[in-house]
Backbone as a ProteinNet text record, in pm:
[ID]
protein_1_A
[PRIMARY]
XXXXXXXXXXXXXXXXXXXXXXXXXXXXXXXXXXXXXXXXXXXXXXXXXXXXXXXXXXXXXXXXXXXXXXXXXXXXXXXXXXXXXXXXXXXXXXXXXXXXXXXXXXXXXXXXXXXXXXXX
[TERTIARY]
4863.1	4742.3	4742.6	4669.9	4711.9	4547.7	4481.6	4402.4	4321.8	4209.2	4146.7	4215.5	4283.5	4355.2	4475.7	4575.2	4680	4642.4	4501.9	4472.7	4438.8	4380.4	4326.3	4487.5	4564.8	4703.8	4801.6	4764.4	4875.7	4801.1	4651.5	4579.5	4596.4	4572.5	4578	4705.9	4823.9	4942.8	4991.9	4963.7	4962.7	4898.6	4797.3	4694.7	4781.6	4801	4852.8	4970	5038.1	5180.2	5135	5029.1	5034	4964.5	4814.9	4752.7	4729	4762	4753.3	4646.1	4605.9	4491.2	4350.8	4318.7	4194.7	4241.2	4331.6	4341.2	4431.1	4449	4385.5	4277.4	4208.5	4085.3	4015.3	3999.9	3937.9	3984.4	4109.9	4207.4	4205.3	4191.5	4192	4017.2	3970.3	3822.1	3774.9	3839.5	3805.3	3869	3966.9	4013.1	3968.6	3930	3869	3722.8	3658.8	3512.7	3530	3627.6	3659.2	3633.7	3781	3805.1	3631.5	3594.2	3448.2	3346.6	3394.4	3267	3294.6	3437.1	3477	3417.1	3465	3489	3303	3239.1	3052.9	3021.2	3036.2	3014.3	3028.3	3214.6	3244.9	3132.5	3131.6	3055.6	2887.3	2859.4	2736.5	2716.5	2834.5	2850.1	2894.3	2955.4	2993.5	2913.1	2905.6	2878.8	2968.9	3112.7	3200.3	3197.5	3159.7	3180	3318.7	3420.7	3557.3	3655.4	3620.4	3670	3796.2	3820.3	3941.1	4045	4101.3	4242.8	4233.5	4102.7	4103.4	4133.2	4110.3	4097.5	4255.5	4311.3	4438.8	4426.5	4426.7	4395.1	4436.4	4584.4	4669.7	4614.5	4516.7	4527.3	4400.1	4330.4	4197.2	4247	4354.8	4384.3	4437.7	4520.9	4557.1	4485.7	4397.1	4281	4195	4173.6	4055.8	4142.8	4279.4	4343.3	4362.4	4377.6	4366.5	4238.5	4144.7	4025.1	3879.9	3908.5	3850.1	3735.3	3639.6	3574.2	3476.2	3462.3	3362.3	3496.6	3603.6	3688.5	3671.5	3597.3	3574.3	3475	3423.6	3304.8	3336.2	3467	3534.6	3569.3	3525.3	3581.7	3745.3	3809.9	3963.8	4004.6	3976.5	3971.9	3963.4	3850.1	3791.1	3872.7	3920.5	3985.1	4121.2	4194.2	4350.6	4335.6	4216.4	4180.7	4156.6	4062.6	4025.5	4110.4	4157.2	4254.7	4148.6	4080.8	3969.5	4017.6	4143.3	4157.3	4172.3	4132.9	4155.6	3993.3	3904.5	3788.5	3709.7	3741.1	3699.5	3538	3481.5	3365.4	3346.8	3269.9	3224.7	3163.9	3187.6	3119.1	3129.8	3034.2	2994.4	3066	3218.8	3255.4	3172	3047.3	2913	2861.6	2813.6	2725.6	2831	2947.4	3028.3	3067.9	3048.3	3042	2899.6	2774.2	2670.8	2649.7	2703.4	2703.5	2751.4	2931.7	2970.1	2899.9	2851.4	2838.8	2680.9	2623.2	2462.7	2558.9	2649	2750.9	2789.5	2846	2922.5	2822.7	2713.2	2619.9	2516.1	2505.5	2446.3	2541.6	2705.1	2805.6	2759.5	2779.1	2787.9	2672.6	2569.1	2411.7	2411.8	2461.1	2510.2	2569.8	2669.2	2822.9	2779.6	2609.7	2594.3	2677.2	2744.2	2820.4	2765	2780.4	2691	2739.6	2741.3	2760.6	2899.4	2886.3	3017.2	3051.7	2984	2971.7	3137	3183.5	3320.3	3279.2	3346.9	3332.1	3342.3	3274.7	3335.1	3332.8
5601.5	5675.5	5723.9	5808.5	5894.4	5930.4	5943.1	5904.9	6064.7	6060.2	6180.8	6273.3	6207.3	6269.9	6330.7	6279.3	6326.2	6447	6394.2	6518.6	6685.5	6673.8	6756.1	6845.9	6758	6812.4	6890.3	6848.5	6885.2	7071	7022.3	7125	7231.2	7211.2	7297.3	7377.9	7289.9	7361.5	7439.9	7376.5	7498.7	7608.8	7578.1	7711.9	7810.9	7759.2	7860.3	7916.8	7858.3	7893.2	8001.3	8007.5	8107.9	8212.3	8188.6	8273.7	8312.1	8236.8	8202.2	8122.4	8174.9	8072.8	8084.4	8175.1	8184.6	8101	8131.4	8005	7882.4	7856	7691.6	7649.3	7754.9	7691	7642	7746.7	7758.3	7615.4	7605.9	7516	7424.4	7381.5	7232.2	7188.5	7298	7206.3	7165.3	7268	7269.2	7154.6	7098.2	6984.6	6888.7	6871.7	6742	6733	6831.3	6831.2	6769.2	6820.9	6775.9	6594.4	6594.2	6413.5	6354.8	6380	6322.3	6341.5	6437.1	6435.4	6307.2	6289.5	6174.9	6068.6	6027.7	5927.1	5895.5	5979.4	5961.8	5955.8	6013.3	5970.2	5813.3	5784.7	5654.1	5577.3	5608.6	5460.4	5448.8	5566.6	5486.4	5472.9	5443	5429.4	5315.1	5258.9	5115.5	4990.5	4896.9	4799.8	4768.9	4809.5	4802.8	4886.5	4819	4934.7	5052.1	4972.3	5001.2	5096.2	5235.6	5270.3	5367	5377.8	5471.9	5442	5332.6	5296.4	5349.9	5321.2	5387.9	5513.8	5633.7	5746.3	5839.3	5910.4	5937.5	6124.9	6121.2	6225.3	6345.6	6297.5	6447.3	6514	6407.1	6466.2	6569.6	6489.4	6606.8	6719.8	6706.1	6791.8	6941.5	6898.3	6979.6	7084.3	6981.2	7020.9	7134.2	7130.6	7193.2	7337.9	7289.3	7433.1	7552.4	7450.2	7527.7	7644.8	7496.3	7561.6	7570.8	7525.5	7562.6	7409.7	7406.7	7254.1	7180.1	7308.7	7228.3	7177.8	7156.5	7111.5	6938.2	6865.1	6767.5	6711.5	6812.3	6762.3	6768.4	6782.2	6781.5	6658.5	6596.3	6474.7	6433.5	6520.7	6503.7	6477	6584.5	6531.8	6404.2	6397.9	6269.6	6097	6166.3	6028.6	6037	6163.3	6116	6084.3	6127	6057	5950	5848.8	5749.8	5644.7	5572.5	5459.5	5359.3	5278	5239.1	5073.7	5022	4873.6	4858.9	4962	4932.3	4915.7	4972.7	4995	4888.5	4785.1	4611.5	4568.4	4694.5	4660.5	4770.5	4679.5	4787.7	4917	5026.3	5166	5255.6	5358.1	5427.2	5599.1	5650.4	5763.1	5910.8	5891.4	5975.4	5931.9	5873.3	5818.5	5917.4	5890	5956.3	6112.8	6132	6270.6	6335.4	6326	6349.3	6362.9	6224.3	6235.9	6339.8	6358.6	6457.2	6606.2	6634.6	6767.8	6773.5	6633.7	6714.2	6715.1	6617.5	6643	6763.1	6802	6966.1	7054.8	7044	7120.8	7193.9	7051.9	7054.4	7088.1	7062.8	7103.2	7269.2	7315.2	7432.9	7509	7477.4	7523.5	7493.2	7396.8	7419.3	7483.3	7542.5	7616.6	7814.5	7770.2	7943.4	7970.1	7889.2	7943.4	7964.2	8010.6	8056	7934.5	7950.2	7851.8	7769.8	7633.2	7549.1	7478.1	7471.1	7425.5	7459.1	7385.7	7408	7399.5	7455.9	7462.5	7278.4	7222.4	7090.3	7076.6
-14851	-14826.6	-14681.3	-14655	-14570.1	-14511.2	-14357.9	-14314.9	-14288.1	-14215	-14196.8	-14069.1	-13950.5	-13885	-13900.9	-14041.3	-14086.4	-14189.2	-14250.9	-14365	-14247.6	-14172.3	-14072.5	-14043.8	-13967.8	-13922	-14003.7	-14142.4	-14219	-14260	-14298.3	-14324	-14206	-14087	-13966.7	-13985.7	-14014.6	-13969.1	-14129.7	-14253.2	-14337.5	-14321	-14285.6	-14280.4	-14165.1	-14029	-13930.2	-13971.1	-14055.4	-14083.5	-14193.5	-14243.3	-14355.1	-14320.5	-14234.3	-14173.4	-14040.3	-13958.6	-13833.7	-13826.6	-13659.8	-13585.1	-13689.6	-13780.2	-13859.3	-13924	-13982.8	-14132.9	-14076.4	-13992.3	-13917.4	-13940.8	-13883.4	-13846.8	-13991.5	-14045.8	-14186.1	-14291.4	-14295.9	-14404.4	-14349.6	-14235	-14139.5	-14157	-14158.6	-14146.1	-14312.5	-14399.1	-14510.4	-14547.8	-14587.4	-14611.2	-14518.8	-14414.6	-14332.9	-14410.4	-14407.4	-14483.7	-14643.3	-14715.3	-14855.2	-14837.2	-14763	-14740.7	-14682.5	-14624.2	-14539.5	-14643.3	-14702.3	-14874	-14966.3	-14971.7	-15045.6	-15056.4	-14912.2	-14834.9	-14836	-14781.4	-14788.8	-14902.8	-14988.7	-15153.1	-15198.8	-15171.7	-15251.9	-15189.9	-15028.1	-14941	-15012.4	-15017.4	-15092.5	-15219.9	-15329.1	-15433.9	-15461.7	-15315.7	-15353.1	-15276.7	-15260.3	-15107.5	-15031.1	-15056.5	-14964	-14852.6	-14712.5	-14616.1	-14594.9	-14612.3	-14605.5	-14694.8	-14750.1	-14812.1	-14841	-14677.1	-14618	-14736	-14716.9	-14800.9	-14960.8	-15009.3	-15169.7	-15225.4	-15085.6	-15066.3	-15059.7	-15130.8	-15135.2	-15078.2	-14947.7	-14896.8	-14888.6	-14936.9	-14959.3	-15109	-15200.2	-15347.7	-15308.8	-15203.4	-15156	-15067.6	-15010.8	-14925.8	-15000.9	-15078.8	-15214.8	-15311.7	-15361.1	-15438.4	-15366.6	-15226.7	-15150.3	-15103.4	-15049.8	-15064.2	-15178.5	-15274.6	-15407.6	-15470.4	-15451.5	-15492	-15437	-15297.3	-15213.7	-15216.6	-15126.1	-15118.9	-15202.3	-15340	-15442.1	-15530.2	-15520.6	-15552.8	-15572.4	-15461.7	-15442.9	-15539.8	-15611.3	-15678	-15860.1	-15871.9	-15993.3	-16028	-16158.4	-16184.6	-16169.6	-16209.1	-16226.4	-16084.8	-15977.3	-15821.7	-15807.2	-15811.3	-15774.4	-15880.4	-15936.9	-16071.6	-15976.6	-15954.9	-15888.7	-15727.6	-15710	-15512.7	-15520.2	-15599.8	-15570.6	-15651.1	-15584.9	-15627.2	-15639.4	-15743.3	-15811.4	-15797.4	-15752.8	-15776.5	-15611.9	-15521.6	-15374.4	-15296.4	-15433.7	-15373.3	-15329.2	-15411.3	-15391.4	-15450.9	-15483.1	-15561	-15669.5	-15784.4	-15874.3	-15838.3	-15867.1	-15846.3	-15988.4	-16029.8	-16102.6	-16071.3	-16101.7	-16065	-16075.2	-16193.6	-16177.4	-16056.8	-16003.2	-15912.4	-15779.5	-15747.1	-15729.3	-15695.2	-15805.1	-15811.3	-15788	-15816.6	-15808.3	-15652	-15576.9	-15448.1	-15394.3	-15426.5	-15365.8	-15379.9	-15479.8	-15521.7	-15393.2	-15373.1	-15306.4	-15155.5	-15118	-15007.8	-14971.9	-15081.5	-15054.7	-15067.5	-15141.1	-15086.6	-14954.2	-14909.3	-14756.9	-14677.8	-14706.4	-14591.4	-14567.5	-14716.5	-14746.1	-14687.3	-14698.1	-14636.7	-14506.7	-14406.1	-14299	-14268.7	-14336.8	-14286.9	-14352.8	-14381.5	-14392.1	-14514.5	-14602.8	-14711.8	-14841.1	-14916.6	-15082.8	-15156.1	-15271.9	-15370.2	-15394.1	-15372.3	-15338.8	-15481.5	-15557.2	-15669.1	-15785.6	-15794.3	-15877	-16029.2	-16086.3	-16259.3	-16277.2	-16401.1	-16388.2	-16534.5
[MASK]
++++++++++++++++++++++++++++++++++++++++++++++++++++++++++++++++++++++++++++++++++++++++++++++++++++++++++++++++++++++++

């Protein structure tokens, strides 16, 4: 598993390599925002404070390049990101997802963007 500073780096430097300094910027934040949607979702879905390690960041990193950051709010996302026997407490993957989607919403309404919402 692979952490929020490696997801950021990898995102930055695909993006520049394909678009330059815009799509750095754009593909690095977009995948850091994906992972931090996750990652804020599982935590209050579980009582485990600790949920970095469950989190498989390249599958979000992937996903969000693909299909941009309501990507995160797709069950299938969310089933190959979260490694479920690392999480250490029971959690509800609706509970989950519900989170992410009001997550990616407010990112999105911060970020001035229209509708983040992925087919699901």
């Amino acid at each position: 598993m692979i952490g929020a500073y490696t997801i950021g780096k990898k995102a930055v430097t695909f993006g520049y390599k394909r678009y330059g300094v815009p799509g750095a910027v754009a593909s690095g934040g977009a995948a850091l925002a994906g992972y931090l949607v996750v990652r804020r979702a599982l935590q209050s879905s579980t009582n485990d404070g600790s949920v970095d390690s469950a989190i498989d960041a390249g599958e979000i990193q992937s996903a969000v390049e693909e299909k941009g950051l309501g990507a995160v709010t797709d069950k299938g996302t969310l089933d190959r990101a979260i490694n479920e026997d690392e999480v250490g407490s029971p959690f509800d993957m609706g509970d989950v997802q519900s989170s992410a989607a009001d997550e990616t919403d407010e990112f999105a309404e911060g970020a001035g963007e229209g509708d983040s919402s992925a087919g699901n």
